Amino acid sequence: MKHVAILISGGGSNMLALVNSMTGDHPARPVLIASNDPAAGGLAKAKALDIPTAAVDHRPFGKDRQAFEAELLHHIEAANPDILCLAGFMRILTPGFIQRFQGRLLNIHPSLLPKYPGLHTHTRALAAGDTEAGCTVHEVTADLDAGPILGQARVPVLPGDTEDTLAARVLHEEHRLYPAVLRRFAAGDRTPVFL
Ligand code: GRF
């Protein structure tokens, strides 16, 4: 059985989709939900599901990313996960942290990478007049949003779409894609999932 830790910064809808998928003959189980924001809504959802949680507020650490990560690592290592999933985690991780989990550190990004790495992906897709958008699950490497792709889901961009309507359509697919990728990844299969 693989043990999965999930890092969140906000509501944790992707975390919830992942947690709810890890049942029955699924080869993984959640062991920790951690956040850089003690007020993250996802922490309450995890507690309601009796999953161990941890919160390390990044703000007191200021620019000292290493010190923040050292504290976060303390909680992560106590849970001893096999796989680390970033799900709406909004802090950039240092190469040192990434090195430690290289090959078992996943992230979901709300665009069809390599298009639109970084922020405001839906606004950029709309501004470019794209007729298609979507989300990507990838392995995390030192290059932001550029690691090996483990899965993608596509959605149409519809006339009259706003950032919010497109984000909602993509988020729905995120909740399908990430669990499908994690299940395959936890079984040792890195064949990409395309939805
Ligand atoms: C999602 O759009 C996801 O793509 C991005 O963070 C957003 C919020 O995710 N990584 P969640 O609801 O907190 O899982």
GROMACS .gro file of C-alpha atoms and ligand atoms in nm:
model
  209
    1MET     CA    1   0.000   0.000   0.000
    2LYS     CA    2   0.148   0.337  -0.099
    3HIS     CA    3   0.115   0.627   0.145
    4VAL     CA    4   0.023   0.968   0.001
    5ALA     CA    5   0.072   1.314   0.153
    6ILE     CA    6  -0.117   1.602  -0.009
    7LEU     CA    7  -0.012   1.967   0.013
    8ILE     CA    8  -0.281   2.235  -0.018
    9SER     CA    9  -0.317   2.610   0.019
   10GLY     CA   10  -0.692   2.662  -0.016
   11GLY     CA   11  -1.026   2.486  -0.038
   12GLY     CA   12  -0.870   2.153  -0.128
   13SER     CA   13  -1.127   2.034  -0.380
   14ASN     CA   14  -0.854   1.839  -0.561
   15MET     CA   15  -0.734   1.697  -0.229
   16LEU     CA   16  -1.088   1.581  -0.157
   17ALA     CA   17  -1.118   1.415  -0.497
   18LEU     CA   18  -0.789   1.233  -0.437
   19VAL     CA   19  -0.884   1.126  -0.083
   20ASN     CA   20  -1.226   1.003  -0.192
   21SER     CA   21  -1.065   0.796  -0.470
   22MET     CA   22  -0.825   0.610  -0.237
   23THR     CA   23  -1.058   0.331  -0.125
   24GLY     CA   24  -1.113  -0.039  -0.191
   25ASP     CA   25  -0.852  -0.192  -0.419
   26HIS     CA   26  -0.682   0.143  -0.484
   27PRO     CA   27  -0.309   0.089  -0.421
   28ALA     CA   28  -0.271   0.406  -0.209
   29ARG     CA   29  -0.408   0.572   0.104
   30PRO     CA   30  -0.379   0.929   0.235
   31VAL     CA   31  -0.154   0.971   0.541
   32LEU     CA   32  -0.125   1.351   0.573
   33ILE     CA   33  -0.286   1.672   0.447
   34ALA     CA   34  -0.054   1.970   0.502
   35SER     CA   35  -0.092   2.337   0.421
   36ASN     CA   36   0.110   2.659   0.423
   37ASP     CA   37  -0.206   2.833   0.546
   38PRO     CA   38  -0.351   2.733   0.886
   39ALA     CA   39  -0.687   2.873   0.769
   40ALA     CA   40  -0.698   2.665   0.448
   41GLY     CA   41  -1.052   2.531   0.407
   42GLY     CA   42  -0.917   2.195   0.298
   43LEU     CA   43  -0.772   2.130   0.645
   44ALA     CA   44  -1.120   2.122   0.800
   45LYS     CA   45  -1.237   1.885   0.525
   46ALA     CA   46  -0.942   1.652   0.597
   47LYS     CA   47  -1.007   1.663   0.972
   48ALA     CA   48  -1.371   1.571   0.910
   49LEU     CA   49  -1.239   1.262   0.728
   50ASP     CA   50  -1.005   1.176   1.020
   51ILE     CA   51  -0.696   1.228   0.806
   52PRO     CA   52  -0.392   1.366   0.996
   53THR     CA   53  -0.326   1.730   0.912
   54ALA     CA   54  -0.046   1.982   0.958
   55ALA     CA   55  -0.020   2.354   0.892
   56VAL     CA   56   0.294   2.564   0.872
   57ASP     CA   57   0.216   2.930   0.813
   58HIS     CA   58   0.476   3.045   0.559
   59ARG     CA   59   0.437   3.415   0.644
   60PRO     CA   60   0.653   3.431   0.963
   61PHE     CA   61   0.942   3.284   0.760
   62GLY     CA   62   0.942   3.577   0.517
   63LYS     CA   63   1.187   3.517   0.235
   64ASP     CA   64   1.354   3.225   0.412
   65ARG     CA   65   1.204   2.948   0.197
   66GLN     CA   66   1.449   2.694   0.337
   67ALA     CA   67   1.336   2.755   0.696
   68PHE     CA   68   0.970   2.727   0.599
   69GLU     CA   69   1.036   2.403   0.410
   70ALA     CA   70   1.243   2.260   0.696
   71GLU     CA   71   0.942   2.300   0.926
   72LEU     CA   72   0.706   2.158   0.664
   73LEU     CA   73   0.945   1.867   0.603
   74HIS     CA   74   0.937   1.784   0.975
   75HIS     CA   75   0.563   1.708   0.944
   76ILE     CA   76   0.592   1.537   0.605
   77GLU     CA   77   0.874   1.306   0.717
   78ALA     CA   78   0.682   1.212   1.031
   79ALA     CA   79   0.412   1.078   0.798
   80ASN     CA   80   0.676   0.906   0.582
   81PRO     CA   81   0.484   0.926   0.251
   82ASP     CA   82   0.579   0.734  -0.063
   83ILE     CA   83   0.413   0.994  -0.287
   84LEU     CA   84   0.362   1.369  -0.243
   85CYS     CA   85   0.075   1.537  -0.430
   86LEU     CA   86   0.058   1.918  -0.466
   87ALA     CA   87  -0.308   2.012  -0.501
   88GLY     CA   88  -0.373   2.382  -0.517
   89PHE     CA   89  -0.045   2.437  -0.331
   90MET     CA   90   0.060   2.792  -0.407
   91ARG     CA   91   0.419   2.809  -0.280
   92ILE     CA   92   0.718   2.761  -0.509
   93LEU     CA   93   0.937   2.483  -0.370
   94THR     CA   94   1.318   2.507  -0.362
   95PRO     CA   95   1.530   2.271  -0.575
   96GLY     CA   96   1.648   2.108  -0.250
   97PHE     CA   97   1.295   2.014  -0.148
   98ILE     CA   98   1.214   1.892  -0.500
   99GLN     CA   99   1.534   1.684  -0.511
  100ARG     CA  100   1.423   1.506  -0.196
  101PHE     CA  101   1.099   1.390  -0.358
  102GLN     CA  102   1.207   1.377  -0.723
  103GLY     CA  103   1.020   1.105  -0.908
  104ARG     CA  104   0.738   1.088  -0.651
  105LEU     CA  105   0.622   1.452  -0.641
  106LEU     CA  106   0.311   1.533  -0.848
  107ASN     CA  107   0.126   1.855  -0.924
  108ILE     CA  108  -0.191   1.954  -1.105
  109HIS     CA  109  -0.182   2.266  -1.317
  110PRO     CA  110  -0.490   2.428  -1.475
  111SER     CA  111  -0.366   2.446  -1.835
  112LEU     CA  112  -0.263   2.217  -2.119
  113LEU     CA  113   0.112   2.236  -2.047
  114PRO     CA  114   0.347   2.333  -2.195
  115LYS     CA  115   0.101   2.616  -2.267
  116TYR     CA  116   0.054   2.870  -1.987
  117PRO     CA  117   0.289   2.770  -1.707
  118GLY     CA  118   0.251   2.997  -1.402
  119LEU     CA  119  -0.057   3.189  -1.295
  120HIS     CA  120  -0.381   3.323  -1.450
  121THR     CA  121  -0.395   3.037  -1.701
  122HIS     CA  122  -0.765   3.074  -1.790
  123THR     CA  123  -0.739   3.449  -1.850
  124ARG     CA  124  -0.444   3.385  -2.081
  125ALA     CA  125  -0.624   3.110  -2.275
  126LEU     CA  126  -0.928   3.338  -2.324
  127ALA     CA  127  -0.709   3.632  -2.426
  128ALA     CA  128  -0.537   3.410  -2.683
  129GLY     CA  129  -0.875   3.307  -2.827
  130ASP     CA  130  -0.806   2.938  -2.763
  131THR     CA  131  -1.096   2.707  -2.847
  132GLU     CA  132  -0.965   2.441  -2.609
  133ALA     CA  133  -0.830   2.447  -2.251
  134GLY     CA  134  -0.774   2.195  -1.974
  135CYS     CA  135  -0.546   2.069  -1.700
  136THR     CA  136  -0.226   1.873  -1.663
  137VAL     CA  137  -0.084   1.645  -1.395
  138HIS     CA  138   0.294   1.638  -1.410
  139GLU     CA  139   0.596   1.532  -1.208
  140VAL     CA  140   0.746   1.829  -1.029
  141THR     CA  141   1.101   1.923  -1.128
  142ALA     CA  142   1.312   2.232  -1.060
  143ASP     CA  143   1.165   2.402  -1.371
  144LEU     CA  144   0.826   2.545  -1.272
  145ASP     CA  145   0.533   2.356  -1.430
  146ALA     CA  146   0.762   2.176  -1.674
  147GLY     CA  147   0.816   1.820  -1.547
  148PRO     CA  148   0.717   1.498  -1.730
  149ILE     CA  149   0.344   1.498  -1.811
  150LEU     CA  150   0.145   1.218  -1.641
  151GLY     CA  151  -0.198   1.317  -1.768
  152GLN     CA  152  -0.411   1.578  -1.939
  153ALA     CA  153  -0.782   1.652  -1.969
  154ARG     CA  154  -0.923   1.884  -2.236
  155VAL     CA  155  -1.236   2.102  -2.229
  156PRO     CA  156  -1.387   2.327  -2.496
  157VAL     CA  157  -1.370   2.703  -2.453
  158LEU     CA  158  -1.728   2.819  -2.520
  159PRO     CA  159  -1.851   3.153  -2.656
  160GLY     CA  160  -1.913   3.393  -2.369
  161ASP     CA  161  -1.681   3.204  -2.135
  162THR     CA  162  -1.535   3.408  -1.854
  163GLU     CA  163  -1.234   3.314  -1.639
  164ASP     CA  164  -1.481   3.180  -1.382
  165THR     CA  165  -1.689   2.967  -1.619
  166LEU     CA  166  -1.379   2.822  -1.781
  167ALA     CA  167  -1.211   2.762  -1.442
  168ALA     CA  168  -1.519   2.573  -1.322
  169ARG     CA  169  -1.525   2.355  -1.635
  170VAL     CA  170  -1.152   2.276  -1.596
  171LEU     CA  171  -1.179   2.215  -1.220
  172HIS     CA  172  -1.443   1.948  -1.286
  173GLU     CA  173  -1.193   1.770  -1.510
  174GLU     CA  174  -0.914   1.815  -1.254
  175HIS     CA  175  -1.123   1.614  -1.011
  176ARG     CA  176  -1.141   1.332  -1.266
  177LEU     CA  177  -0.785   1.349  -1.394
  178TYR     CA  178  -0.579   1.370  -1.075
  179PRO     CA  179  -0.736   1.056  -0.915
  180ALA     CA  180  -0.692   0.864  -1.240
  181VAL     CA  181  -0.325   0.962  -1.261
  182LEU     CA  182  -0.257   0.891  -0.892
  183ARG     CA  183  -0.410   0.545  -0.914
  184ARG     CA  184  -0.192   0.457  -1.212
  185PHE     CA  185   0.119   0.622  -1.062
  186ALA     CA  186   0.073   0.442  -0.727
  187ALA     CA  187   0.060   0.113  -0.918
  188GLY     CA  188   0.400   0.197  -1.066
  189ASP     CA  189   0.266   0.285  -1.411
  190ARG     CA  190   0.376   0.619  -1.557
  191THR     CA  191   0.182   0.580  -1.882
  192PRO     CA  192   0.011   0.920  -1.928
  193VAL     CA  193  -0.368   0.941  -1.879
  194PHE     CA  194  -0.558   1.140  -2.143
  195LEU     CA  195  -0.920   1.225  -2.070
  196GRF     C1  196  -0.715   2.453  -0.901
  196GRF     O1  197  -0.753   2.530  -1.013
  196GRF     C2  198  -0.588   2.380  -0.933
  196GRF     O2  199  -0.569   2.363  -1.072
  196GRF     C3  200  -0.481   2.470  -0.882
  196GRF     O3  201  -0.536   2.522  -0.761
  196GRF     C4  202  -0.678   2.545  -0.785
  196GRF     C5  203  -0.757   2.522  -0.659
  196GRF     O4  204  -0.745   2.387  -0.625
  196GRF     N1  205  -0.359   2.396  -0.862
  196GRF     P1  206  -0.820   2.325  -0.495
  196GRF     O5  207  -0.970   2.349  -0.510
  196GRF     O6  208  -0.768   2.395  -0.370
  196GRF     O7  209  -0.787   2.179  -0.503
   0.00000   0.00000   0.00000
